[in-house]
């Protein structure tokens, strides 16, 4: 049994700090390449954005103003089929991937216009790469959604892109975990990492926890909000902050929505997920009725039939948000062998984390496609302006969640 | 199956209500819950969605959520938390709830 | 929407809630009492008004302790509290931000996590950590009744949600025809119905004896009463017998029930192990080992009982400090001797704070009512303490039997941690003990990751049926203590509420 107290078995080549979607994606990716990996994880009640994920593989409104991020997201969505197949073979777990394209509903004319401008902008910025989207007015939307519940009166239309999909995020976490374990990854849980000390002379790192210190040649920081404190220990700035999101879960119903939408989707188990708020609430991850009410109202305005369904659970979780909303992929310049990975889209980007990012870390260098995610950007004036002019979220419709 | 404490008929009849369980009439004392009607008939409440196994009232105090039934067309109601009313239409549930596709309003 | 405001909102109209309401009203606090049942009384006095007035001929079945509830319910009805029956509270919100609590200039004082019962601190100990506070109406309660969802605000909230029977995860416990002993009692009290024969009672605890005798009085002779108290429990309990003798009436009542059962000639078995309920479509028989032999008893109805545990979901959803009670095998909130919790303005009294029984709950509720009246400056310290003195003495006397009962009736581990991998642990999501054990072996750190990985505890009961089992299963598998393993993090809504009802609620003012 791996209780987390045992010493490392075979000496690991990589210690990954963080047992969430990002950490286990990189661990699984490295383990697939034959690398020996240990994952350091906290206890049961850590903040764990991975357990609060909405479960979308979501492309459509990502990366306005930063075409490289849009391309990265698209690439991950394209690779998701491979990822799901690999996980099924390695763990026997079907993560329930479907990618029929997704809708984002607009509840008034202004929202529809803003959405149209956003889609056009992303298309223009995509250039030769291309970006297909449709803006569906109410009539054509109703025809497209035949079979789904009737739309509410407020719905004026929706955007649709063919790239979007969803998975079961909890089964994804379990599948990544079991696949990595099956490939020999060690799991040490129960004690947060307190410090990472680069060994003098560039000879690896000492990872300190309450239970002792372990040496590792290379370290990957995937600690979510913990990266804010840990990354500077390896010479990288990672100014992430919590952004609370709440999700309501209804009782299970027969298949109702054969496609994901920006803020309502049906899990393969039958429950509807209604999401999700964006709240600046610090580290308070309690659920509040005020925000739940706003989520419920939007859901009922979209599909009135949802109003009669019972909420059986709700949760609030803290997104890991950078000032500009973009991920962080960084190889520490001052501490070679230390890597910092951070994002708020652990599901959508899981495929590139398992494939591209893990391969780059294994190889020892990040290719240029990740340049826009360098932590170096936080050193410049962009940091101060980040929140106001955040390119990744610019033009996003109010109330629409930052999809995972 | 549960039966009345006064099966010997010696007592005067008390106020009673008659409701329908899976289409069959069922009479219980006034103030009794829908779950009491299920237990009197020996009816199950639902078939589970995952394995299709039968469930019936277990705790009778709103804790276990195993006695979920459809009452007057509304599914997933806790039979043990609903007082039986005359003319109620109670039905066993099979798996997940269906959501009506009726147009809004 | 205007929000109704009260000085005190009490959740639960059982002994603790009613006693607190009486005390609060005596001190002129504007009080609302929300209870999910149609009438006051809680589970112990369930339907007491109707039984007393409309079928008094049945009172003898239940005994005098039940009958005593009527006058209490009458006093409660007349006390001037705003009693709202059929009200299911699904969320309590405390507006104080988490960060602000840490910086609170007027902190509630240092709470000591009690090692045993809250009474271990002793009645004379000045464990009154709660300062008089300028408590604004910033506790918000949301509930649903037949008319829809509602919102009330109160300066203090008292959680008095009582207890429910410990789930008994044994093979076959999900079959139709298997109920709890308490369920059969509810049927007697609310529907005047008795289980069809043959009926077998299985388990341990005062309620098994009481129900067996009540069924006999109602003319139903159980086919068997199968006891599950392991012989080792008697020795452990004997060491706590002396203080138990001081508790008013418990032991003599127990002995008289045992005597009545013995005289009835009902087949009795002791120290049963390897319990399973057999049947395909419904329960057909109970099989077990006792006295070195295998037994199989045909049964149409099987009534299980392994004691009661706090109905904790509501206080758990508030994130209160809590601890594992190793004797009672359950989590309890950290409370001072008045029921004040680690969250200012929120109190827990009665069995929902730890199993002390109905009579103890009456006095605990009274003490909470006194503390709230004092915190809201309706009485001074001298009056509070003068009034508290008798209640504390009575409470201590009632609690003195608990160490004995807790040890005597502590469920054997086989009744808490299923040995058989196929036994269902989570009734809602049909998760088996084997699956939980397997995940615990791979290193799942606790119940919440277990829930994420297995869906255990994600169904409509929200972990009420599997929570304690999951904690103890992980603890046993990983050789950790339940205290280290922890419990499910409970989130509002703790009871189902429709999307439409939540959509129609206004944002709470004041938050």
JSON list of C-alpha atoms in Angstrom, two decimals, chain C residues 326-406:
[
{"chain": "C", "resi": 326, "resn": "UNK", "atom": "CA", "xyz": [-14.36, 6.69, 19.33]},
{"chain": "C", "resi": 327, "resn": "UNK", "atom": "CA", "xyz": [-16.99, 5.27, 21.72]},
{"chain": "C", "resi": 328, "resn": "UNK", "atom": "CA", "xyz": [-20.01, 6.43, 19.76]},
{"chain": "C", "resi": 329, "resn": "UNK", "atom": "CA", "xyz": [-18.28, 5.77, 16.42]},
{"chain": "C", "resi": 330, "resn": "UNK", "atom": "CA", "xyz": [-19.42, 9.01, 14.83]},
{"chain": "C", "resi": 331, "resn": "UNK", "atom": "CA", "xyz": [-18.34, 12.59, 14.22]},
{"chain": "C", "resi": 332, "resn": "UNK", "atom": "CA", "xyz": [-19.52, 15.25, 16.63]},
{"chain": "C", "resi": 333, "resn": "UNK", "atom": "CA", "xyz": [-19.29, 19.03, 16.48]},
{"chain": "C", "resi": 334, "resn": "UNK", "atom": "CA", "xyz": [-16.99, 20.78, 18.93]},
{"chain": "C", "resi": 335, "resn": "UNK", "atom": "CA", "xyz": [-19.35, 22.57, 21.27]},
{"chain": "C", "resi": 336, "resn": "UNK", "atom": "CA", "xyz": [-19.02, 24.20, 24.65]},
{"chain": "C", "resi": 337, "resn": "UNK", "atom": "CA", "xyz": [-21.35, 23.29, 27.50]},
{"chain": "C", "resi": 338, "resn": "UNK", "atom": "CA", "xyz": [-24.05, 25.55, 26.05]},
{"chain": "C", "resi": 339, "resn": "UNK", "atom": "CA", "xyz": [-23.94, 24.11, 22.55]},
{"chain": "C", "resi": 340, "resn": "UNK", "atom": "CA", "xyz": [-22.02, 27.03, 21.05]},
{"chain": "C", "resi": 341, "resn": "UNK", "atom": "CA", "xyz": [-19.94, 25.92, 18.08]},
{"chain": "C", "resi": 342, "resn": "UNK", "atom": "CA", "xyz": [-16.83, 27.34, 16.50]},
{"chain": "C", "resi": 343, "resn": "UNK", "atom": "CA", "xyz": [-19.04, 29.50, 14.27]},
{"chain": "C", "resi": 344, "resn": "UNK", "atom": "CA", "xyz": [-20.40, 32.55, 16.07]},
{"chain": "C", "resi": 345, "resn": "UNK", "atom": "CA", "xyz": [-24.18, 32.55, 16.29]},
{"chain": "C", "resi": 346, "resn": "UNK", "atom": "CA", "xyz": [-24.53, 28.87, 15.44]},
{"chain": "C", "resi": 347, "resn": "UNK", "atom": "CA", "xyz": [-25.34, 26.32, 18.14]},
{"chain": "C", "resi": 348, "resn": "UNK", "atom": "CA", "xyz": [-25.97, 22.58, 18.06]},
{"chain": "C", "resi": 349, "resn": "UNK", "atom": "CA", "xyz": [-28.02, 20.84, 20.75]},
{"chain": "C", "resi": 350, "resn": "UNK", "atom": "CA", "xyz": [-29.40, 17.40, 21.42]},
{"chain": "C", "resi": 351, "resn": "UNK", "atom": "CA", "xyz": [-28.55, 14.20, 19.61]},
{"chain": "C", "resi": 352, "resn": "UNK", "atom": "CA", "xyz": [-27.28, 16.02, 16.52]},
{"chain": "C", "resi": 353, "resn": "UNK", "atom": "CA", "xyz": [-24.31, 17.04, 18.67]},
{"chain": "C", "resi": 354, "resn": "UNK", "atom": "CA", "xyz": [-23.72, 13.52, 20.00]},
{"chain": "C", "resi": 355, "resn": "UNK", "atom": "CA", "xyz": [-26.04, 10.78, 21.17]},
{"chain": "C", "resi": 356, "resn": "UNK", "atom": "CA", "xyz": [-27.31, 11.50, 24.68]},
{"chain": "C", "resi": 357, "resn": "UNK", "atom": "CA", "xyz": [-30.92, 10.47, 24.27]},
{"chain": "C", "resi": 358, "resn": "UNK", "atom": "CA", "xyz": [-34.21, 12.37, 24.34]},
{"chain": "C", "resi": 359, "resn": "UNK", "atom": "CA", "xyz": [-34.16, 13.39, 27.99]},
{"chain": "C", "resi": 360, "resn": "UNK", "atom": "CA", "xyz": [-30.63, 14.74, 27.80]},
{"chain": "C", "resi": 361, "resn": "UNK", "atom": "CA", "xyz": [-31.66, 16.61, 24.65]},
{"chain": "C", "resi": 362, "resn": "UNK", "atom": "CA", "xyz": [-34.38, 18.45, 26.60]},
{"chain": "C", "resi": 363, "resn": "UNK", "atom": "CA", "xyz": [-31.83, 19.89, 28.99]},
{"chain": "C", "resi": 364, "resn": "UNK", "atom": "CA", "xyz": [-29.26, 20.57, 26.29]},
{"chain": "C", "resi": 365, "resn": "UNK", "atom": "CA", "xyz": [-31.90, 22.53, 24.39]},
{"chain": "C", "resi": 366, "resn": "UNK", "atom": "CA", "xyz": [-32.77, 24.50, 27.50]},
{"chain": "C", "resi": 367, "resn": "UNK", "atom": "CA", "xyz": [-29.11, 25.40, 28.04]},
{"chain": "C", "resi": 368, "resn": "UNK", "atom": "CA", "xyz": [-28.73, 26.53, 24.45]},
{"chain": "C", "resi": 369, "resn": "UNK", "atom": "CA", "xyz": [-31.85, 28.66, 24.80]},
{"chain": "C", "resi": 370, "resn": "UNK", "atom": "CA", "xyz": [-30.39, 30.25, 27.94]},
{"chain": "C", "resi": 371, "resn": "UNK", "atom": "CA", "xyz": [-27.07, 30.99, 26.29]},
{"chain": "C", "resi": 372, "resn": "UNK", "atom": "CA", "xyz": [-28.76, 32.59, 23.30]},
{"chain": "C", "resi": 373, "resn": "UNK", "atom": "CA", "xyz": [-30.96, 34.73, 25.54]},
{"chain": "C", "resi": 374, "resn": "UNK", "atom": "CA", "xyz": [-27.84, 35.81, 27.43]},
{"chain": "C", "resi": 375, "resn": "UNK", "atom": "CA", "xyz": [-25.89, 36.55, 24.25]},
{"chain": "C", "resi": 376, "resn": "UNK", "atom": "CA", "xyz": [-28.78, 38.71, 23.09]},
{"chain": "C", "resi": 377, "resn": "UNK", "atom": "CA", "xyz": [-28.82, 40.49, 26.48]},
{"chain": "C", "resi": 378, "resn": "UNK", "atom": "CA", "xyz": [-32.26, 39.30, 27.51]},
{"chain": "C", "resi": 379, "resn": "UNK", "atom": "CA", "xyz": [-30.92, 37.91, 30.79]},
{"chain": "C", "resi": 380, "resn": "UNK", "atom": "CA", "xyz": [-27.85, 38.70, 32.81]},
{"chain": "C", "resi": 381, "resn": "UNK", "atom": "CA", "xyz": [-25.08, 36.32, 33.68]},
{"chain": "C", "resi": 382, "resn": "UNK", "atom": "CA", "xyz": [-26.34, 35.64, 37.18]},
{"chain": "C", "resi": 383, "resn": "UNK", "atom": "CA", "xyz": [-29.78, 34.70, 36.00]},
{"chain": "C", "resi": 384, "resn": "UNK", "atom": "CA", "xyz": [-28.41, 32.54, 33.21]},
{"chain": "C", "resi": 385, "resn": "UNK", "atom": "CA", "xyz": [-26.18, 30.63, 35.59]},
{"chain": "C", "resi": 386, "resn": "UNK", "atom": "CA", "xyz": [-28.87, 30.30, 38.23]},
{"chain": "C", "resi": 387, "resn": "UNK", "atom": "CA", "xyz": [-31.27, 28.89, 35.68]},
{"chain": "C", "resi": 388, "resn": "UNK", "atom": "CA", "xyz": [-28.61, 26.68, 34.13]},
{"chain": "C", "resi": 389, "resn": "UNK", "atom": "CA", "xyz": [-27.66, 25.01, 37.36]},
{"chain": "C", "resi": 390, "resn": "UNK", "atom": "CA", "xyz": [-30.54, 22.52, 37.51]},
{"chain": "C", "resi": 391, "resn": "UNK", "atom": "CA", "xyz": [-30.43, 21.78, 33.81]},
{"chain": "C", "resi": 392, "resn": "UNK", "atom": "CA", "xyz": [-26.72, 21.07, 33.97]},
{"chain": "C", "resi": 393, "resn": "UNK", "atom": "CA", "xyz": [-27.16, 18.72, 36.89]},
{"chain": "C", "resi": 394, "resn": "UNK", "atom": "CA", "xyz": [-29.91, 16.83, 35.09]},
{"chain": "C", "resi": 395, "resn": "UNK", "atom": "CA", "xyz": [-27.92, 16.75, 31.88]},
{"chain": "C", "resi": 396, "resn": "UNK", "atom": "CA", "xyz": [-24.93, 15.33, 33.68]},
{"chain": "C", "resi": 397, "resn": "UNK", "atom": "CA", "xyz": [-27.06, 12.65, 35.28]},
{"chain": "C", "resi": 398, "resn": "UNK", "atom": "CA", "xyz": [-28.53, 11.61, 31.95]},
{"chain": "C", "resi": 399, "resn": "UNK", "atom": "CA", "xyz": [-25.11, 11.55, 30.30]},
{"chain": "C", "resi": 400, "resn": "UNK", "atom": "CA", "xyz": [-23.65, 9.36, 33.03]},
{"chain": "C", "resi": 401, "resn": "UNK", "atom": "CA", "xyz": [-25.29, 6.30, 31.50]},
{"chain": "C", "resi": 402, "resn": "UNK", "atom": "CA", "xyz": [-23.74, 6.91, 28.09]},
{"chain": "C", "resi": 403, "resn": "UNK", "atom": "CA", "xyz": [-20.25, 5.50, 28.63]},
{"chain": "C", "resi": 404, "resn": "UNK", "atom": "CA", "xyz": [-21.92, 2.27, 29.68]},
{"chain": "C", "resi": 405, "resn": "UNK", "atom": "CA", "xyz": [-24.46, 2.19, 26.84]},
{"chain": "C", "resi": 406, "resn": "UNK", "atom": "CA", "xyz": [-21.93, 3.34, 24.23]}
]
